[in-house]
Amino acid sequence: MDTTIQLSQCAVKLPELEGQGVLVKGGFVLTASHCLNWGRETGTGVVLGDHCPIEIVCATGHKFRLGPIFLDAVSDLAVLGPLDNQVFPSDCESFEEFCQQVTALDICKVFPAERKEIPLKAWSHEGFEIDCSGTLWNTNAARIWVKGPIRAGTSGGPIVTMDKELIAIVSMAGSPNPEIGIVAGRQPVVWRILPAFIREQILLDE
């Protein structure tokens, strides 16, 4: 499948929160935790265990709500999944239909070489593909610096390799850094920070 088509289908909008997300294999939507209005200073906002339905709008025309099942403010990563199907049956049904109709993204399992610039593609919240490049500066820091025309509003959107594997979620966009370029995301090394039950489903559900 063409990269543009797959990105356009997998990318979703969080209209109430002014952010994006992306469907990955295993039936989860990844986004940036700051898109969920997580209160870093007060500790308020989304509370795990609560339903906290979050509206999702897809390019395919599907609309449904998901709930947060994992949040990490440090890596700025959040995982959304189905709500209780007894309480929100129509949302669960619509999400299931969306997952069946769309080819979800694989997560990149192999690091690029450190300090080697690689071509990437991001998906704009305005509905088009962005050519960019990224450099993994430090494997232990688990972040990748991306250079390209990525603007505010793209937070939570996918950044993929030329093999169409998800390598980053847009975390922030800002002014050009003289040493690195535009900061656009952090490497979602999800197998290092997610609970085992999510890691197994996202990375091993082939």
CSV table of C-alpha atoms in Angstrom, one decimal:
chain,number,residue,atom,x,y,z
A,1,MET,CA,0.0,0.0,0.0
A,2,ASP,CA,1.2,3.5,-0.8
A,3,THR,CA,2.7,5.3,2.2
A,4,THR,CA,0.5,8.4,1.8
A,5,ILE,CA,-2.7,6.3,1.6
A,6,GLN,CA,-1.7,4.2,4.7
A,7,LEU,CA,-0.8,7.3,6.7
A,8,SER,CA,-4.0,9.1,5.7
A,9,GLN,CA,-6.1,6.1,6.8
A,10,CYS,CA,-4.2,5.4,10.1
A,11,ALA,CA,-3.9,8.9,11.3
A,12,VAL,CA,-6.8,10.1,13.4
A,13,LYS,CA,-7.7,13.5,14.9
A,14,LEU,CA,-8.5,14.3,18.5
A,15,PRO,CA,-10.7,17.3,17.7
A,16,GLU,CA,-11.6,18.2,21.3
A,17,LEU,CA,-7.9,18.2,22.3
A,18,GLU,CA,-6.4,19.7,19.1
A,19,GLY,CA,-4.1,16.7,18.5
A,20,GLN,CA,-3.5,13.7,16.4
A,21,GLY,CA,-3.0,10.0,16.9
A,22,VAL,CA,-2.2,6.9,14.8
A,23,LEU,CA,-3.5,3.3,14.7
A,24,VAL,CA,-0.8,0.7,15.3
A,25,LYS,CA,-1.1,-3.1,15.1
A,26,GLY,CA,-2.7,-4.7,18.1
A,27,GLY,CA,-5.7,-2.3,18.1
A,28,PHE,CA,-4.2,0.7,19.8
A,29,VAL,CA,-3.9,4.4,19.0
A,30,LEU,CA,-0.7,6.1,20.0
A,31,THR,CA,-0.5,9.9,20.6
A,32,ALA,CA,1.5,12.4,22.6
A,33,SER,CA,0.4,12.5,26.2
A,34,HIS,CA,0.4,16.3,26.2
A,35,CYS,CA,-2.4,16.1,23.6
A,36,LEU,CA,-4.6,14.7,26.4
A,37,ASN,CA,-4.3,17.8,28.6
A,38,TRP,CA,-2.2,16.0,31.1
A,39,GLY,CA,-1.4,18.5,33.9
A,40,ARG,CA,2.3,18.2,34.5
A,41,GLU,CA,2.3,20.9,37.1
A,42,THR,CA,-0.8,20.0,39.0
A,43,GLY,CA,-1.0,16.3,38.3
A,44,THR,CA,-4.6,16.7,37.2
A,45,GLY,CA,-6.2,15.7,33.9
A,46,VAL,CA,-6.7,12.2,32.6
A,47,VAL,CA,-6.9,9.7,35.4
A,48,LEU,CA,-6.1,6.0,34.7
A,49,GLY,CA,-9.0,3.8,35.6
A,50,ASP,CA,-11.6,6.3,34.8
A,51,HIS,CA,-13.5,6.0,31.5
A,52,CYS,CA,-12.4,9.5,30.3
A,53,PRO,CA,-13.8,9.0,26.7
A,54,ILE,CA,-11.7,10.8,24.1
A,55,GLU,CA,-13.4,11.7,20.8
A,56,ILE,CA,-11.6,10.3,17.7
A,57,VAL,CA,-12.4,11.3,14.1
A,58,CYS,CA,-10.9,9.3,11.2
A,59,ALA,CA,-10.4,10.1,7.5
A,60,THR,CA,-12.4,6.9,6.8
A,61,GLY,CA,-15.5,8.6,8.2
A,62,HIS,CA,-15.5,6.6,11.5
A,63,LYS,CA,-16.2,8.5,14.7
A,64,PHE,CA,-15.9,6.9,18.1
A,65,ARG,CA,-14.4,7.4,21.6
A,66,LEU,CA,-11.4,5.6,23.1
A,67,GLY,CA,-9.9,5.7,26.6
A,68,PRO,CA,-6.3,6.1,27.9
A,69,ILE,CA,-4.8,2.9,29.0
A,70,PHE,CA,-1.2,4.1,29.3
A,71,LEU,CA,0.3,7.6,29.9
A,72,ASP,CA,4.0,8.6,30.2
A,73,ALA,CA,4.5,12.4,30.6
A,74,VAL,CA,8.3,12.1,30.5
A,75,SER,CA,8.4,10.4,27.1
A,76,ASP,CA,5.3,12.3,26.0
A,77,LEU,CA,3.6,9.1,24.9
A,78,ALA,CA,0.0,7.9,25.5
A,79,VAL,CA,-1.8,4.7,24.4
A,80,LEU,CA,-5.5,4.8,23.8
A,81,GLY,CA,-7.7,1.7,23.6
A,82,PRO,CA,-11.3,0.6,23.6
A,83,LEU,CA,-13.7,1.6,26.3
A,84,ASP,CA,-15.8,-0.8,28.3
A,85,ASN,CA,-18.0,-2.4,25.6
A,86,GLN,CA,-20.9,-2.8,28.1
A,87,VAL,CA,-20.9,0.9,28.8
A,88,PHE,CA,-19.9,2.2,25.4
A,89,PRO,CA,-21.1,-0.5,22.9
A,90,SER,CA,-21.4,1.8,19.8
A,91,ASP,CA,-17.9,3.3,20.3
A,92,CYS,CA,-16.4,-0.2,20.6
A,93,GLU,CA,-18.2,-1.4,17.5
A,94,SER,CA,-17.2,1.6,15.4
A,95,PHE,CA,-13.5,1.2,16.6
A,96,GLU,CA,-13.6,-2.5,15.7
A,97,GLU,CA,-14.9,-1.7,12.2
A,98,PHE,CA,-12.2,0.9,11.8
A,99,CYS,CA,-9.4,-1.6,12.8
A,100,GLN,CA,-10.8,-4.1,10.4
A,101,GLN,CA,-10.9,-1.7,7.4
A,102,VAL,CA,-7.5,-0.1,7.9
A,103,THR,CA,-4.0,-1.5,7.6
A,104,ALA,CA,-2.5,-0.4,10.9
A,105,LEU,CA,1.1,0.7,11.1
A,106,ASP,CA,3.9,-1.6,12.3
A,107,ILE,CA,6.2,-0.2,15.0
A,108,CYS,CA,9.9,0.1,14.1
A,109,LYS,CA,11.7,-2.6,16.0
A,110,VAL,CA,15.3,-1.8,14.9
A,111,PHE,CA,17.2,1.3,15.8
A,112,PRO,CA,18.9,3.3,13.0
A,113,ALA,CA,22.6,3.8,13.5
A,114,GLU,CA,23.4,6.7,15.9
A,115,ARG,CA,24.2,10.1,14.3
A,116,LYS,CA,23.1,8.8,10.9
A,117,GLU,CA,20.5,10.9,9.2
A,118,ILE,CA,17.7,8.8,7.6
A,119,PRO,CA,14.8,9.9,5.4
A,120,LEU,CA,11.4,9.9,7.1
A,121,LYS,CA,7.8,11.0,6.4
A,122,ALA,CA,5.4,12.7,8.8
A,123,TRP,CA,1.6,13.2,8.6
A,124,SER,CA,0.3,16.8,8.9
A,125,HIS,CA,-2.8,17.6,10.9
A,126,GLU,CA,-3.8,19.5,7.7
A,127,GLY,CA,-4.0,16.2,5.8
A,128,PHE,CA,-0.8,15.8,3.7
A,129,GLU,CA,2.5,14.0,3.9
A,130,ILE,CA,5.7,15.8,5.0
A,131,ASP,CA,9.1,14.8,3.8
A,132,CYS,CA,11.7,15.1,6.6
A,133,SER,CA,14.7,13.4,8.0
A,134,GLY,CA,15.8,12.2,11.4
A,135,THR,CA,18.8,11.4,13.5
A,136,LEU,CA,19.0,9.1,16.5
A,137,TRP,CA,21.4,11.0,18.7
A,138,ASN,CA,21.6,8.7,21.6
A,139,THR,CA,20.1,5.2,21.9
A,140,ASN,CA,19.8,5.4,25.7
A,141,ALA,CA,18.0,8.8,25.4
A,142,ALA,CA,15.4,7.1,23.2
A,143,ARG,CA,14.6,10.1,21.1
A,144,ILE,CA,15.0,11.0,17.5
A,145,TRP,CA,15.5,14.6,16.3
A,146,VAL,CA,13.6,15.4,13.1
A,147,LYS,CA,14.3,18.1,10.6
A,148,GLY,CA,11.5,19.2,8.4
A,149,PRO,CA,8.5,21.6,8.0
A,150,ILE,CA,6.5,20.3,11.0
A,151,ARG,CA,4.3,22.9,12.5
A,152,ALA,CA,2.4,23.3,15.7
A,153,GLY,CA,-0.8,21.3,15.6
A,154,THR,CA,0.9,18.2,14.3
A,155,SER,CA,1.5,16.9,17.8
A,156,GLY,CA,0.6,13.2,18.3
A,157,GLY,CA,0.9,12.4,14.6
A,158,PRO,CA,3.0,9.7,13.1
A,159,ILE,CA,6.5,9.8,11.7
A,160,VAL,CA,7.5,6.7,9.7
A,161,THR,CA,10.5,5.2,7.9
A,162,MET,CA,10.7,4.5,4.2
A,163,ASP,CA,9.6,1.0,5.2
A,164,LYS,CA,6.3,2.5,6.5
A,165,GLU,CA,7.2,1.6,10.1
A,166,LEU,CA,6.3,4.0,12.9
A,167,ILE,CA,9.5,5.4,14.4
A,168,ALA,CA,8.2,8.5,16.3
A,169,ILE,CA,5.2,10.4,17.5
A,170,VAL,CA,5.4,14.1,17.0
A,171,SER,CA,6.1,15.5,20.5
A,172,MET,CA,6.7,19.2,19.8
A,173,ALA,CA,7.6,21.6,17.0
A,174,GLY,CA,9.7,24.7,17.5
A,175,SER,CA,12.2,27.1,16.1
A,176,PRO,CA,15.2,25.7,14.3
A,177,ASN,CA,18.0,24.6,16.7
A,178,PRO,CA,21.4,25.6,15.2
A,179,GLU,CA,22.9,22.2,16.0
A,180,ILE,CA,20.0,19.9,15.4
A,181,GLY,CA,17.2,21.5,13.4
A,182,ILE,CA,13.5,21.5,14.2
A,183,VAL,CA,12.6,19.3,17.2
A,184,ALA,CA,9.7,17.2,16.1
A,185,GLY,CA,9.5,14.1,18.1
A,186,ARG,CA,10.8,11.5,20.4
A,187,GLN,CA,11.6,7.9,19.5
A,188,PRO,CA,8.7,5.8,20.7
A,189,VAL,CA,10.8,2.9,22.0
A,190,VAL,CA,7.5,1.5,23.3
A,191,TRP,CA,9.0,-1.8,24.2
A,192,ARG,CA,11.1,0.0,26.8
A,193,ILE,CA,8.4,1.9,28.5
A,194,LEU,CA,5.1,0.2,28.0
A,195,PRO,CA,3.7,-2.5,30.3
A,196,ALA,CA,4.3,-6.1,29.2
A,197,PHE,CA,0.7,-6.7,28.1
A,198,ILE,CA,0.7,-3.8,25.7
A,199,ARG,CA,4.2,-4.5,24.5
A,200,GLU,CA,3.3,-8.0,23.6
A,201,GLN,CA,0.2,-7.0,21.7
A,202,ILE,CA,1.8,-4.1,19.8
A,203,LEU,CA,5.1,-5.7,19.0
A,204,LEU,CA,4.5,-9.4,18.9
A,205,ASP,CA,1.0,-9.5,17.4
A,206,GLU,CA,2.2,-10.3,13.9
